[in-house]
Amino acid sequence: MALSPAIPSPHTSNTNSVTAKVKTLNMGGGAAPQNTTSTAGQGQELAEQLNDETKKKYVKDKKIGEGTYAIVYLGHLRADPKSKVAIKKIKVNAEYREGLSLDAIREVKFLQELSHPNIPALYSVFSSKNQNLNLVLEYLPLGDLEQLIRDVDGVRYGSADVKAWMGMLGRAVWFCHENFVLHRDIKPNNLLIAADGEVKLADFGLARSFSDPYRVMTHQVITRWYRPPELLFGARYYSGAVDVWSMGTVFAELIIRTPFLAGNSDVHQLELICQFVGTPNDDNWPGVSKLPDYVPFGKDGSQSYPVRGRDFYLQTFSTVGPVGVDLLMSMLSLDPRKRATAREILNHKWWATDPAPTKKEDLPKKGGGGEARMAEDLKRRAGELEDGRGAKVARILDFSGMK
Amino acid sequence: MSKATARGGVPRRPGDEDDICPVCKSSRYLNPNMRFLVNPECYHKMCESCVDRIFSQGPAPCPVAGCNRTLRKQRFRKQTFEDIQVEREVDIRKRVAKVFNRRQDEFETLDDYNDYLEEVETLTFNLLNGVDVSATESKLTEYATQNASIISRNATLEHQESANLEARQAAEREEARLRREAARKEEEDEKKAREEGRKEVLEQLVHGNKPAADVVKESKRVELLKRRRAQQSRALPALPSGTPSANSNPFTFKGLKSTAAPTPEKPYDPFGGLTDERSYYTLQDYYEHPWLDRARTDTHITAGGYTVTEYCARAMFEAFSGLGVFVGEEVAGRGDLPGGNGAGDAVAAAEAAARAEKGVS
């Protein structure tokens, strides 16, 4: 810990004192800008000053939720008491004692780059005492899509609403991919609803930018129910197609109002995919057997299912009509290379067919509980579902259940 | 006051003490039908006969000493409020409100509307208390001439709204009356039917030879059927009767926004108005580079969906991404963000935090 000679510290000998510690810490970067000496009266560094300024700009009103990963506050701008923001205070937890949690870094990195109506805005970042990282996010009061899907008795929606929601999700994913970002955790409870009904794709805790050739990526991403088969087979080189599969499962879930492929283990998930989408083999997915964790399904006596035809989808997802079913099928293609891209999805003719998507102001909403819900969604760790809705996502593949 | 009570014979009424015309000094005792009038020009009170006497021949100066305003007979009217100050204030407020009739939905924010109201109130206050009257008056007339069309539009809107409200209230009253009537009739019918049924049962019990229990049972069944039929017949005509109140006047919405003709619906744009066009290059389908060949052909890589195309797109994008960026414009655009914070601040803070984190270890 080098102390900058530019700032005289009265506590050089006693680094345990709080003030000295703060100063010392901020010198961690090494080069202290010389021009800060003009304000050296307070002994503050430029970055610290900026941070203080930002911090003073916002007022935390009340805590609206706390989880293992973060505490969420409702806050507002000091200058404008009517403004509302969500302040997500990332906890310095035991797991990441060495620095910032990876989720927080990813979230800051991507949210500040992506500015789109369907992606929540990150207004500011500041650190508060104890070096807690605070993200100032757009306040999204109306809960998430999962709430609407699950509230079968309280909320009714039709294919026009599904189209509007999928359209907004599609835009968000397309925008991410267009900016070379893989979201890798698309699911209904990451789709938060703004006050005006706009759906926003939140939680970039698992996001990463597109990989360079020959650079491996982890396959332990995306909540299991929405995880594509190539990740379940341990693919280390993948593309935006993984997000498209998640979109497809979300689309299916929106229609049938229950998770389409709700596996309770990774193996079970693959079994469900085999059963409802089709059993992957080298014919319908050339090269699948070369994937690291490939397990041949449909051999050794267990049943092999052919890839489901249009009839099955028409039967199960009849409400969106034949054109919508075509779109869904293109998203749920086993072979990621044959899967539609986000751009192809938005160019699909389903958007132009009747019924037109509902306007965002007229979309069904759930009354009440939004505040608490946003807190729930924010404080959750990426890639996790809350208790009571399936077990926690295993981050390690476990094939011990296989014969 | 003592003078007023001293007038014998005539019982004293509230306000009696003022019942002397300040102009001709005749009192209610002499003229029991005396009415007082005021002119909003100066609000000096005088009796009807004085008004007739002085102003019948055309405009004349006010007879009250020291008040030299020219008054016209036409504008004399009966006083509404006992306090002449209140009368005057109401008149002025009415006049101002007629000109400044902007509505809240014409303003972007509530704050703007409140500012406007405050401005109007200041103007009214000036007129009321004689502060800068000539300047204020000229401001008022200027505003009135400049915004004549808006003022008249808002006036008609207001008129329409009040008419609509009345119509709606009338319709609601009518509906309530019909409902009450229907309920009353229904009750009567039911009573009559019950009476008849009972009579029938008695008749059968007297003349018939069926066992009594069967008769009673049968009658109950019949009655139930009747009632059901009655309900059905009632339900059918009830349907159209419910709708006219909504259909008769299509403009019975309260708080209708005064928008111009609704803009035609734009076709749905799945991309939300954005394009993915790159202005400095066109992306080729294939870029030749030996380094990429294995990533293109190795099934271990491609089977998972990895495509070199995405990599190429990104490489091209990054190669050109500095072009066409004008820092000045971007900085100017930052003002739109809530908190006026650009990404720059966020970066700085994040870096500070990250550095601080490193320091902890």
PDB file of C-alpha atoms in Angstrom, chain B residues 70-261:
ATOM      1  CA  THR B  70     -69.200  57.781 -16.356  1.00  0.00           C
ATOM      2  CA  LEU B  71     -71.846  55.126 -15.892  1.00  0.00           C
ATOM      3  CA  ARG B  72     -74.360  53.594 -18.242  1.00  0.00           C
ATOM      4  CA  LYS B  73     -77.787  52.478 -17.218  1.00  0.00           C
ATOM      5  CA  GLN B  74     -77.428  49.184 -19.017  1.00  0.00           C
ATOM      6  CA  ARG B  75     -74.717  47.953 -16.715  1.00  0.00           C
ATOM      7  CA  PHE B  76     -76.548  48.551 -13.451  1.00  0.00           C
ATOM      8  CA  ARG B  77     -77.508  45.324 -11.795  1.00  0.00           C
ATOM      9  CA  LYS B  78     -78.655  43.862  -8.548  1.00  0.00           C
ATOM     10  CA  GLN B  79     -76.051  43.132  -5.940  1.00  0.00           C
ATOM     11  CA  THR B  80     -75.399  39.425  -5.244  1.00  0.00           C
ATOM     12  CA  PHE B  81     -73.266  39.663  -2.155  1.00  0.00           C
ATOM     13  CA  GLU B  82     -73.946  41.857   0.788  1.00  0.00           C
ATOM     14  CA  ASP B  83     -70.343  42.975   0.997  1.00  0.00           C
ATOM     15  CA  ILE B  84     -69.538  45.250  -1.896  1.00  0.00           C
ATOM     16  CA  GLN B  85     -65.860  44.232  -1.730  1.00  0.00           C
ATOM     17  CA  VAL B  86     -66.793  40.618  -2.281  1.00  0.00           C
ATOM     18  CA  GLU B  87     -69.056  41.630  -5.134  1.00  0.00           C
ATOM     19  CA  ARG B  88     -66.224  43.480  -6.774  1.00  0.00           C
ATOM     20  CA  GLU B  89     -63.717  40.657  -6.267  1.00  0.00           C
ATOM     21  CA  VAL B  90     -66.059  38.104  -7.758  1.00  0.00           C
ATOM     22  CA  ASP B  91     -66.593  40.310 -10.790  1.00  0.00           C
ATOM     23  CA  ILE B  92     -62.884  40.769 -11.330  1.00  0.00           C
ATOM     24  CA  ARG B  93     -62.173  37.093 -10.862  1.00  0.00           C
ATOM     25  CA  LYS B  94     -64.864  36.220 -13.343  1.00  0.00           C
ATOM     26  CA  ARG B  95     -63.379  38.558 -15.880  1.00  0.00           C
ATOM     27  CA  VAL B  96     -59.860  37.214 -15.418  1.00  0.00           C
ATOM     28  CA  ALA B  97     -61.005  33.624 -15.454  1.00  0.00           C
ATOM     29  CA  LYS B  98     -62.767  34.196 -18.737  1.00  0.00           C
ATOM     30  CA  VAL B  99     -59.476  35.188 -20.345  1.00  0.00           C
ATOM     31  CA  PHE B 100     -57.121  32.894 -18.498  1.00  0.00           C
ATOM     32  CA  ASN B 101     -58.988  29.685 -19.022  1.00  0.00           C
ATOM     33  CA  ARG B 102     -56.091  27.371 -19.707  1.00  0.00           C
ATOM     34  CA  ARG B 103     -56.526  23.799 -18.527  1.00  0.00           C
ATOM     35  CA  GLN B 104     -54.191  21.548 -16.707  1.00  0.00           C
ATOM     36  CA  ASP B 105     -53.854  19.089 -19.549  1.00  0.00           C
ATOM     37  CA  GLU B 106     -52.393  21.833 -21.717  1.00  0.00           C
ATOM     38  CA  PHE B 107     -49.339  21.852 -19.509  1.00  0.00           C
ATOM     39  CA  GLU B 108     -46.502  19.396 -19.547  1.00  0.00           C
ATOM     40  CA  THR B 109     -46.145  19.117 -15.816  1.00  0.00           C
ATOM     41  CA  LEU B 110     -48.137  20.011 -12.773  1.00  0.00           C
ATOM     42  CA  ASP B 111     -45.423  22.459 -11.801  1.00  0.00           C
ATOM     43  CA  ASP B 112     -45.930  24.423 -15.011  1.00  0.00           C
ATOM     44  CA  TYR B 113     -49.636  24.572 -14.397  1.00  0.00           C
ATOM     45  CA  ASN B 114     -49.119  25.778 -10.860  1.00  0.00           C
ATOM     46  CA  ASP B 115     -46.758  28.478 -12.065  1.00  0.00           C
ATOM     47  CA  TYR B 116     -49.383  29.603 -14.510  1.00  0.00           C
ATOM     48  CA  LEU B 117     -52.019  29.715 -11.784  1.00  0.00           C
ATOM     49  CA  GLU B 118     -49.731  31.752  -9.615  1.00  0.00           C
ATOM     50  CA  GLU B 119     -49.141  34.225 -12.411  1.00  0.00           C
ATOM     51  CA  VAL B 120     -52.868  34.598 -12.894  1.00  0.00           C
ATOM     52  CA  GLU B 121     -53.392  35.045  -9.194  1.00  0.00           C
ATOM     53  CA  THR B 122     -50.785  37.804  -9.080  1.00  0.00           C
ATOM     54  CA  LEU B 123     -52.566  39.561 -11.898  1.00  0.00           C
ATOM     55  CA  THR B 124     -55.896  39.226 -10.126  1.00  0.00           C
ATOM     56  CA  PHE B 125     -54.409  40.510  -6.928  1.00  0.00           C
ATOM     57  CA  ASN B 126     -53.062  43.567  -8.719  1.00  0.00           C
ATOM     58  CA  LEU B 127     -56.448  44.334 -10.167  1.00  0.00           C
ATOM     59  CA  LEU B 128     -58.164  43.811  -6.844  1.00  0.00           C
ATOM     60  CA  ASN B 129     -55.856  45.989  -4.871  1.00  0.00           C
ATOM     61  CA  GLY B 130     -55.164  48.626  -7.468  1.00  0.00           C
ATOM     62  CA  VAL B 131     -51.501  47.803  -7.975  1.00  0.00           C
ATOM     63  CA  ASP B 132     -50.272  48.813 -11.431  1.00  0.00           C
ATOM     64  CA  VAL B 133     -53.803  48.698 -12.736  1.00  0.00           C
ATOM     65  CA  SER B 134     -53.128  50.232 -16.137  1.00  0.00           C
ATOM     66  CA  ALA B 135     -50.136  47.978 -16.822  1.00  0.00           C
ATOM     67  CA  THR B 136     -52.025  44.920 -15.656  1.00  0.00           C
ATOM     68  CA  GLU B 137     -55.048  45.803 -17.737  1.00  0.00           C
ATOM     69  CA  SER B 138     -52.954  46.219 -20.844  1.00  0.00           C
ATOM     70  CA  LYS B 139     -51.286  42.857 -20.129  1.00  0.00           C
ATOM     71  CA  LEU B 140     -54.683  41.252 -19.821  1.00  0.00           C
ATOM     72  CA  THR B 141     -56.000  42.664 -23.075  1.00  0.00           C
ATOM     73  CA  GLU B 142     -52.807  41.812 -24.869  1.00  0.00           C
ATOM     74  CA  TYR B 143     -53.012  38.234 -23.697  1.00  0.00           C
ATOM     75  CA  ALA B 144     -56.672  38.099 -24.680  1.00  0.00           C
ATOM     76  CA  THR B 145     -55.983  39.263 -28.227  1.00  0.00           C
ATOM     77  CA  GLN B 146     -52.975  37.026 -28.669  1.00  0.00           C
ATOM     78  CA  ASN B 147     -54.682  33.895 -27.480  1.00  0.00           C
ATOM     79  CA  ALA B 148     -58.171  34.544 -28.744  1.00  0.00           C
ATOM     80  CA  SER B 149     -58.481  31.195 -30.480  1.00  0.00           C
ATOM     81  CA  ILE B 150     -57.280  29.165 -27.514  1.00  0.00           C
ATOM     82  CA  ILE B 151     -59.544  31.075 -25.162  1.00  0.00           C
ATOM     83  CA  SER B 152     -62.605  30.488 -27.262  1.00  0.00           C
ATOM     84  CA  ARG B 153     -61.704  26.833 -27.727  1.00  0.00           C
ATOM     85  CA  ASN B 154     -61.329  26.307 -24.008  1.00  0.00           C
ATOM     86  CA  ALA B 155     -64.533  28.186 -23.349  1.00  0.00           C
ATOM     87  CA  THR B 156     -66.488  25.921 -25.673  1.00  0.00           C
ATOM     88  CA  LEU B 157     -64.807  22.903 -24.117  1.00  0.00           C
ATOM     89  CA  GLU B 158     -65.828  24.025 -20.687  1.00  0.00           C
ATOM     90  CA  HIS B 159     -69.336  24.653 -21.850  1.00  0.00           C
ATOM     91  CA  GLN B 160     -69.487  21.234 -23.432  1.00  0.00           C
ATOM     92  CA  GLU B 161     -68.170  19.573 -20.331  1.00  0.00           C
ATOM     93  CA  SER B 162     -70.709  21.156 -18.071  1.00  0.00           C
ATOM     94  CA  ALA B 163     -73.457  20.258 -20.535  1.00  0.00           C
ATOM     95  CA  ASN B 164     -72.174  16.685 -20.681  1.00  0.00           C
ATOM     96  CA  LEU B 165     -72.074  16.442 -16.948  1.00  0.00           C
ATOM     97  CA  GLU B 166     -75.644  17.613 -16.703  1.00  0.00           C
ATOM     98  CA  ALA B 167     -76.758  15.221 -19.394  1.00  0.00           C
ATOM     99  CA  ARG B 168     -75.016  12.371 -17.694  1.00  0.00           C
ATOM    100  CA  GLN B 169     -76.481  13.188 -14.338  1.00  0.00           C
ATOM    101  CA  ALA B 170     -79.922  13.391 -15.881  1.00  0.00           C
ATOM    102  CA  ALA B 171     -79.394  10.043 -17.553  1.00  0.00           C
ATOM    103  CA  GLU B 172     -78.259   8.507 -14.298  1.00  0.00           C
ATOM    104  CA  ARG B 173     -81.288   9.853 -12.478  1.00  0.00           C
ATOM    105  CA  GLU B 174     -83.558   8.469 -15.175  1.00  0.00           C
ATOM    106  CA  GLU B 175     -81.880   5.097 -14.981  1.00  0.00           C
ATOM    107  CA  ALA B 176     -82.248   4.999 -11.225  1.00  0.00           C
ATOM    108  CA  ARG B 177     -85.910   5.849 -11.523  1.00  0.00           C
ATOM    109  CA  LEU B 178     -86.455   3.043 -14.054  1.00  0.00           C
ATOM    110  CA  ARG B 179     -84.636   0.614 -11.821  1.00  0.00           C
ATOM    111  CA  ARG B 180     -86.769   1.525  -8.851  1.00  0.00           C
ATOM    112  CA  GLU B 181     -89.903   1.177 -10.896  1.00  0.00           C
ATOM    113  CA  ALA B 182     -88.839  -2.204 -12.213  1.00  0.00           C
ATOM    114  CA  ALA B 183     -88.065  -3.433  -8.719  1.00  0.00           C
ATOM    115  CA  ARG B 184     -91.425  -2.277  -7.463  1.00  0.00           C
ATOM    116  CA  LYS B 185     -93.251  -3.937 -10.337  1.00  0.00           C
ATOM    117  CA  GLU B 186     -91.392  -7.155  -9.847  1.00  0.00           C
ATOM    118  CA  GLU B 187     -92.317  -7.259  -6.218  1.00  0.00           C
ATOM    119  CA  GLU B 188     -95.952  -6.665  -7.027  1.00  0.00           C
ATOM    120  CA  ASP B 189     -96.002  -9.367  -9.673  1.00  0.00           C
ATOM    121  CA  GLU B 190     -94.472 -11.835  -7.336  1.00  0.00           C
ATOM    122  CA  LYS B 191     -96.989 -11.055  -4.647  1.00  0.00           C
ATOM    123  CA  LYS B 192     -99.846 -11.471  -7.079  1.00  0.00           C
ATOM    124  CA  ALA B 193     -98.490 -14.775  -8.360  1.00  0.00           C
ATOM    125  CA  ARG B 194     -98.117 -16.108  -4.858  1.00  0.00           C
ATOM    126  CA  GLU B 195    -101.639 -15.087  -4.022  1.00  0.00           C
ATOM    127  CA  GLU B 196    -102.961 -16.850  -7.105  1.00  0.00           C
ATOM    128  CA  GLY B 197    -101.045 -20.004  -6.397  1.00  0.00           C
ATOM    129  CA  ARG B 198    -102.400 -20.170  -2.899  1.00  0.00           C
ATOM    130  CA  LYS B 199    -105.907 -19.700  -4.161  1.00  0.00           C
ATOM    131  CA  GLU B 200    -105.436 -22.507  -6.654  1.00  0.00           C
ATOM    132  CA  VAL B 201    -104.188 -24.871  -3.984  1.00  0.00           C
ATOM    133  CA  LEU B 202    -107.190 -24.135  -1.806  1.00  0.00           C
ATOM    134  CA  GLU B 203    -109.475 -24.683  -4.740  1.00  0.00           C
ATOM    135  CA  GLN B 204    -107.920 -28.041  -5.484  1.00  0.00           C
ATOM    136  CA  LEU B 205    -108.016 -29.059  -1.882  1.00  0.00           C
ATOM    137  CA  VAL B 206    -111.695 -28.241  -1.763  1.00  0.00           C
ATOM    138  CA  HIS B 207    -112.797 -29.797  -5.057  1.00  0.00           C
ATOM    139  CA  GLY B 208    -110.128 -32.295  -6.059  1.00  0.00           C
ATOM    140  CA  ASN B 209    -109.673 -35.796  -4.800  1.00  0.00           C
ATOM    141  CA  LYS B 210    -105.864 -35.916  -4.798  1.00  0.00           C
ATOM    142  CA  PRO B 211    -104.078 -36.323  -1.446  1.00  0.00           C
ATOM    143  CA  ALA B 212    -103.302 -32.974   0.134  1.00  0.00           C
ATOM    144  CA  ALA B 213     -99.521 -33.449   0.219  1.00  0.00           C
ATOM    145  CA  ASP B 214     -99.352 -34.081  -3.545  1.00  0.00           C
ATOM    146  CA  VAL B 215    -101.350 -31.000  -4.283  1.00  0.00           C
ATOM    147  CA  VAL B 216     -99.065 -28.831  -2.247  1.00  0.00           C
ATOM    148  CA  LYS B 217     -95.981 -30.341  -3.828  1.00  0.00           C
ATOM    149  CA  GLU B 218     -97.361 -29.897  -7.327  1.00  0.00           C
ATOM    150  CA  SER B 219     -98.239 -26.290  -6.657  1.00  0.00           C
ATOM    151  CA  LYS B 220     -94.778 -25.539  -5.407  1.00  0.00           C
ATOM    152  CA  ARG B 221     -93.243 -26.965  -8.572  1.00  0.00           C
ATOM    153  CA  VAL B 222     -95.550 -24.943 -10.757  1.00  0.00           C
ATOM    154  CA  GLU B 223     -94.750 -21.801  -8.854  1.00  0.00           C
ATOM    155  CA  LEU B 224     -91.045 -22.351  -9.231  1.00  0.00           C
ATOM    156  CA  LEU B 225     -91.467 -22.833 -12.972  1.00  0.00           C
ATOM    157  CA  LYS B 226     -93.530 -19.679 -13.222  1.00  0.00           C
ATOM    158  CA  ARG B 227     -91.013 -17.678 -11.361  1.00  0.00           C
ATOM    159  CA  ARG B 228     -88.215 -18.898 -13.555  1.00  0.00           C
ATOM    160  CA  ARG B 229     -90.157 -18.021 -16.667  1.00  0.00           C
ATOM    161  CA  ALA B 230     -90.878 -14.591 -15.287  1.00  0.00           C
ATOM    162  CA  GLN B 231     -87.240 -14.042 -14.596  1.00  0.00           C
ATOM    163  CA  GLN B 232     -86.320 -15.058 -18.125  1.00  0.00           C
ATOM    164  CA  SER B 233     -88.859 -12.746 -19.682  1.00  0.00           C
ATOM    165  CA  ARG B 234     -87.584  -9.958 -17.486  1.00  0.00           C
ATOM    166  CA  ALA B 235     -83.978 -10.598 -18.361  1.00  0.00           C
ATOM    167  CA  LEU B 236     -84.605 -10.354 -22.093  1.00  0.00           C
ATOM    168  CA  PRO B 237     -86.008  -6.829 -22.396  1.00  0.00           C
ATOM    169  CA  ALA B 238     -83.682  -5.615 -19.678  1.00  0.00           C
ATOM    170  CA  LEU B 239     -80.737  -5.885 -22.023  1.00  0.00           C
ATOM    171  CA  PRO B 240     -81.596  -3.109 -24.481  1.00  0.00           C
ATOM    172  CA  SER B 241     -82.882  -0.867 -21.721  1.00  0.00           C
ATOM    173  CA  GLY B 242     -79.455  -0.805 -20.156  1.00  0.00           C
ATOM    174  CA  THR B 243     -77.598   0.341 -23.251  1.00  0.00           C
ATOM    175  CA  PRO B 244     -79.240   3.580 -24.429  1.00  0.00           C
ATOM    176  CA  SER B 245     -77.936   5.569 -21.523  1.00  0.00           C
ATOM    177  CA  ALA B 246     -74.456   4.814 -22.792  1.00  0.00           C
ATOM    178  CA  ASN B 247     -75.257   5.192 -26.476  1.00  0.00           C
ATOM    179  CA  SER B 248     -77.635   8.137 -26.648  1.00  0.00           C
ATOM    180  CA  ASN B 249     -74.867  10.659 -26.219  1.00  0.00           C
ATOM    181  CA  PRO B 250     -71.442   9.597 -27.364  1.00  0.00           C
ATOM    182  CA  PHE B 251     -69.783  12.515 -25.576  1.00  0.00           C
ATOM    183  CA  THR B 252     -70.589  11.685 -22.004  1.00  0.00           C
ATOM    184  CA  PHE B 253     -67.036  11.014 -20.911  1.00  0.00           C
ATOM    185  CA  LYS B 254     -65.843  13.001 -18.008  1.00  0.00           C
ATOM    186  CA  GLY B 255     -62.382  14.498 -18.145  1.00  0.00           C
ATOM    187  CA  LEU B 256     -62.028  13.985 -21.873  1.00  0.00           C
ATOM    188  CA  LYS B 257     -58.648  15.071 -23.145  1.00  0.00           C
ATOM    189  CA  SER B 258     -58.761  17.791 -25.720  1.00  0.00           C
ATOM    190  CA  THR B 259     -56.525  16.109 -28.222  1.00  0.00           C
ATOM    191  CA  ALA B 260     -56.835  16.794 -31.889  1.00  0.00           C
ATOM    192  CA  ALA B 261     -57.900  14.004 -34.215  1.00  0.00           C
TER     193      ALA B 261
END
